[in-house]
Every structure is written in C-alpha cells, then in structure tokens.
Tab-separated table of C-alpha atoms in Angstrom:
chain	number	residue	atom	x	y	z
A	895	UNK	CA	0.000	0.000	0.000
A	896	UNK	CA	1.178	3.447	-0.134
A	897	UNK	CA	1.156	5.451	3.143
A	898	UNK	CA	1.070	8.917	3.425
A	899	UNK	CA	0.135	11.811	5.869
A	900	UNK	CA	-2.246	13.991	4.162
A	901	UNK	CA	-3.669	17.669	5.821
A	902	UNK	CA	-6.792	17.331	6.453
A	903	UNK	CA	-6.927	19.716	3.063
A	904	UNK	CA	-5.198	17.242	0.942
A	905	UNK	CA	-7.818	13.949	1.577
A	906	UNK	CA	-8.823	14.264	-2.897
A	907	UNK	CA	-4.970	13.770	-3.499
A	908	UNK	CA	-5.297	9.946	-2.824
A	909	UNK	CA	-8.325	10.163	-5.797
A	910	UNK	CA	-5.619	11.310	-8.638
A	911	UNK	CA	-2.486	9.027	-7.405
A	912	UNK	CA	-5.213	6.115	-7.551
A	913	UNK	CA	-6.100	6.981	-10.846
A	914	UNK	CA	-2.600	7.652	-12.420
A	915	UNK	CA	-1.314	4.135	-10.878
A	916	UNK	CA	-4.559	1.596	-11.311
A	917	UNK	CA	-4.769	0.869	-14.973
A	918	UNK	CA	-0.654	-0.611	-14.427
A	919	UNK	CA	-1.084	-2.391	-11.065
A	920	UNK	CA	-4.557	-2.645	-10.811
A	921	UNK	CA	-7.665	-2.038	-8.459
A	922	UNK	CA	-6.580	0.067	-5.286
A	923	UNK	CA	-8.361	0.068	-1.708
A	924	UNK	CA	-7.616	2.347	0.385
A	925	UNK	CA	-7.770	2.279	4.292
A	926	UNK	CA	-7.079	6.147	5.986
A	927	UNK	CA	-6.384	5.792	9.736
A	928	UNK	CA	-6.846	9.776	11.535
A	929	UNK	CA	-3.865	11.115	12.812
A	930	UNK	CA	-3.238	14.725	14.790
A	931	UNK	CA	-3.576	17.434	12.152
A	932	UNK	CA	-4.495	15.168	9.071
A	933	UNK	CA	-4.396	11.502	8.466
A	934	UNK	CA	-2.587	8.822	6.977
A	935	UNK	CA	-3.922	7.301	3.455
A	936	UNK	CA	-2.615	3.504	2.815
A	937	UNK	CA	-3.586	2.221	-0.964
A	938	UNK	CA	-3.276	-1.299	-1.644
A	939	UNK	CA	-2.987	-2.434	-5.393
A	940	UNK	CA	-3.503	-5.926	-4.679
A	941	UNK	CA	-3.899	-9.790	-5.804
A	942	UNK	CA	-7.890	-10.885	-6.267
A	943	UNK	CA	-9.544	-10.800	-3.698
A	944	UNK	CA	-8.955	-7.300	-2.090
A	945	UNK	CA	-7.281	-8.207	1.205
A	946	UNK	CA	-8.569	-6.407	4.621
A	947	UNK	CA	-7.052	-3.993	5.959
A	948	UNK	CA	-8.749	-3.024	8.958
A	949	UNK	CA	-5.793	-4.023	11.113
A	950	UNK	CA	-2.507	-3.518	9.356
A	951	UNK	CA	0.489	-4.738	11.736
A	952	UNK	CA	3.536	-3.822	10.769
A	953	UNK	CA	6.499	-6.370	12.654
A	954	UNK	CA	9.262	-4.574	13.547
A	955	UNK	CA	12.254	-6.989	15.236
A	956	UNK	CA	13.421	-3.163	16.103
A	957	UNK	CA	10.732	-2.584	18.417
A	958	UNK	CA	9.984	-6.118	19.240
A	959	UNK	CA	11.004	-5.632	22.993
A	960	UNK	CA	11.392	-9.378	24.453
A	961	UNK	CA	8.934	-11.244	22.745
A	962	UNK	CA	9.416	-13.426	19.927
A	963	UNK	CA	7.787	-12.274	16.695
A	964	UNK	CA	6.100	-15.328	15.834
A	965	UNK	CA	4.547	-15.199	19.388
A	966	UNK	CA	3.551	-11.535	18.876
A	967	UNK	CA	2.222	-12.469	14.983
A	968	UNK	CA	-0.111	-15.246	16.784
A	969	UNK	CA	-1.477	-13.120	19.005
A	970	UNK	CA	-2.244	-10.342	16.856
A	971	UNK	CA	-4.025	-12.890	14.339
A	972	UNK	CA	-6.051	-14.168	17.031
A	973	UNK	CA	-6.657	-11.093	18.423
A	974	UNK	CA	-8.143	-9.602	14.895
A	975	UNK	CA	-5.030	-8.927	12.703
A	976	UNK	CA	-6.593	-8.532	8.806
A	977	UNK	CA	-2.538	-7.733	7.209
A	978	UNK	CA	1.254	-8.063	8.711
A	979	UNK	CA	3.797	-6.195	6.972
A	980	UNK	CA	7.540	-7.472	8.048
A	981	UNK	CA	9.530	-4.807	8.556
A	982	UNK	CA	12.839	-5.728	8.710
A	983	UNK	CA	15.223	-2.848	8.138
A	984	UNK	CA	18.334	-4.513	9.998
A	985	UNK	CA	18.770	-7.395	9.243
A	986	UNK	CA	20.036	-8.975	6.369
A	987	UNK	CA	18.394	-10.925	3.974
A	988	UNK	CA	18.891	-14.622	5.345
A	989	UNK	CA	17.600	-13.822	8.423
A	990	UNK	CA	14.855	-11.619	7.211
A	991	UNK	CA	13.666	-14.445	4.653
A	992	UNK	CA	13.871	-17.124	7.906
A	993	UNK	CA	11.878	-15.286	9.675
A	994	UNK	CA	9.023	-14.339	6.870
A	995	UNK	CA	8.960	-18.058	6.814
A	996	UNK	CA	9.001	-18.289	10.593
A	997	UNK	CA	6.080	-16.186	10.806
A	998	UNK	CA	4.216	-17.438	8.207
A	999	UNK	CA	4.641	-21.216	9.331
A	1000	UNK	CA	3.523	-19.955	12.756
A	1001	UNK	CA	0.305	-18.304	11.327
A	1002	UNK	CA	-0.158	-21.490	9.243
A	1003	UNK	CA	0.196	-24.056	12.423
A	1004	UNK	CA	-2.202	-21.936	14.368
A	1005	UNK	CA	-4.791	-21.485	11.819
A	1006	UNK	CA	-4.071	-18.130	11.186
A	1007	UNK	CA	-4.956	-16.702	6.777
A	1008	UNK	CA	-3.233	-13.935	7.615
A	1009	UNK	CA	-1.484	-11.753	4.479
A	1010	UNK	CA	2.047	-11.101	5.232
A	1011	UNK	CA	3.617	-8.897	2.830
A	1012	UNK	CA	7.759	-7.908	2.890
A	1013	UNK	CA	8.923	-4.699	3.392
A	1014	UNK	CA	11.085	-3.414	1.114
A	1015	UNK	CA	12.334	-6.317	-0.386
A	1016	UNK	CA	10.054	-8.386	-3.234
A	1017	UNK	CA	13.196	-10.905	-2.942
A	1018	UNK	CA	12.627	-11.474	0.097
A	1019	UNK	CA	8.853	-11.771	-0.511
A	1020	UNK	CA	9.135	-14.250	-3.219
A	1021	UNK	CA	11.829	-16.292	-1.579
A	1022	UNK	CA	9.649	-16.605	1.459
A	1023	UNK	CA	6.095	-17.159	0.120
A	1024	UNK	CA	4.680	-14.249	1.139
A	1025	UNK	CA	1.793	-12.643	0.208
A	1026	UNK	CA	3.397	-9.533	-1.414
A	1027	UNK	CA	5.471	-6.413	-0.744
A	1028	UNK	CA	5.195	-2.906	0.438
A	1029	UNK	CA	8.078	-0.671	-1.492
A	1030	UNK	CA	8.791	2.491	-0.647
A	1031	UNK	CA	9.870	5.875	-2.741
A	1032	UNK	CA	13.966	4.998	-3.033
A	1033	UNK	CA	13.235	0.685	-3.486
A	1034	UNK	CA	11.948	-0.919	-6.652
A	1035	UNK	CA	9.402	0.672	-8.424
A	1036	UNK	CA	6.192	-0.790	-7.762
A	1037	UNK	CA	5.368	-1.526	-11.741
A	1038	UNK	CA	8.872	-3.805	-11.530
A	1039	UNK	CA	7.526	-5.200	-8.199
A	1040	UNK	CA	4.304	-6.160	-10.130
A	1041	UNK	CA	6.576	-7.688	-12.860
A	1042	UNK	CA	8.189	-9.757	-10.590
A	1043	UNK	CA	5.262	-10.732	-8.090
A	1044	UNK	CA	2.782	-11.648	-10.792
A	1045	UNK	CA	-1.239	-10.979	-10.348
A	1046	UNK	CA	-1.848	-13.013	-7.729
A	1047	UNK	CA	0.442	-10.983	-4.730
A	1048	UNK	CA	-0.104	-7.692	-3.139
A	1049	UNK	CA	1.752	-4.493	-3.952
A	1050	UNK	CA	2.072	-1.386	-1.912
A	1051	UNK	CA	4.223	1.845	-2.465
A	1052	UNK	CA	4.776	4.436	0.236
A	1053	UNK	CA	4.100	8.279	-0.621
A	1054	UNK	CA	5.447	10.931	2.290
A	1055	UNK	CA	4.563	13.606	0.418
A	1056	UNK	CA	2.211	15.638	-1.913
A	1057	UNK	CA	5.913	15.580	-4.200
A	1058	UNK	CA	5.795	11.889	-4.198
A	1059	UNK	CA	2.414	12.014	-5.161
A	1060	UNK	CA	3.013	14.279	-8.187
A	1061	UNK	CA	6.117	11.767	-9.373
C-alpha cells in the first residue's frame, strides 16, 4: 500500500495518485487511519480478492522488545489482525527471509490466513512465500515489483509527500 500523511486539506490527493497508478497495477483500496492534524492514506494495489485492511500490523524486530515475533504475529491474528507487513530494516536478507517463513509457518500451524507482505524487499517476498510487498519511494518501483510478483500478490508503495504524489 502506499502510506502517506495527508492535511486534512489534501484527503482528494489519494483520488488522482489512484487513478494515475490503477490501470498498471490494478484495483486500489484504500484504508485512511486519523492522525493529529491530518491523516494517513494507505492504498493497496492488490492480488484478487482485495485483502482487509482493517488491522494492518507492521512487525518490527526493532521494536519487538522481548517477545518473539512469531509469538507476537499469533497473538495479533487471534486477536483480529486482517494484514502483517515485516519490517525488517536490519537485518540482512537470510535472516529476514527465515523469519518471513518463521512467521508465516507460525500463522499457518495456528490457523491463522493472515497476508504477510515484505517490506522493502520483493526478494525477500518471493523467496519466502509471502503474500506480497510494500516498497517504498527509493526501493523498486512498484510496476517492476508487479513484474516480478505476478497478479496473484499484493503491492504497496509508500508516498510521504504531496511531491511523491506528483512523481
């Protein structure tokens, strides 16, 4: 999806970035979450059927504190989770991919269809089996990241700013 904080001014921009991107990656939805002095706009250009996301969880081993994430990834499944985005910004791409799989075994054992998409790196997302991957302005564009993921994952590109929005 692509994430941005909009003024509360700039809610239409998400109308004309959704427009310029859907005929190459196809359908968006689009999930805004309020935040002090505007809100955030996430736009998912995703596989068929739309996946929900009500509850986007973004895994973090940065901020993981000392709980294991496939413990934390259970829990937030059961508890509701409708989308986990791995976001792994440390560590390198072995131990990344091991623990996509991790997490996704973990889901799988417990009962858990929860999308996980990669952050950053479709690699890593198509190396572990995961549902799809979030890129951001300076990573692959997300038309290559379509290329490479085929129809069937989910894509998502990060905008900051009106500027990225006007690229």
């Amino acid at each position: 999806g692509f994430s941005t904080h909009l003024p509360r001014s700039g809610r239409p921009i998400w109308r004309a970035v959704a427009r310029s991107l859907q005929g190459a990656l196809t359908d968006p939805v689009h999930s805004f979450k309020p935040l002090s002095g505007g809100l955030t706009m996430t736009t998912f250009f995703p596989r068929n059927p739309v996946p929900d996301v009500s509850v986007y969880i973004v895994l973090d081993p940065d901020h993981l504190g000392p709980h294991r994430m496939t413990d934390l990834a259970v829990a937030a499944g059961r508890g509701g989770a409708s989308l986990f985005q791995l976001r792994d910004k440390q560590g390198n791409p072995r131990a990344t991919t091991h623990l996509a799989r991790e997490i996704r075994q973990a889901l799988h054992e417990n009962g858990l269809a929860v999308p996980l998409v990669i952050n950053d790196r479709v690699d890593i997302a198509l190396a572990a089996d995961a549902d799809g991957a979030h890129v951001g302005q300076s990573d692959l564009d997300p038309i290559d990241a379509r290329r490479l993921l085929g129809p069937d994952r989910i894509v998502g590109l990060t905008l900051k700013t009106n500027a990225d929005v006007d690229a």
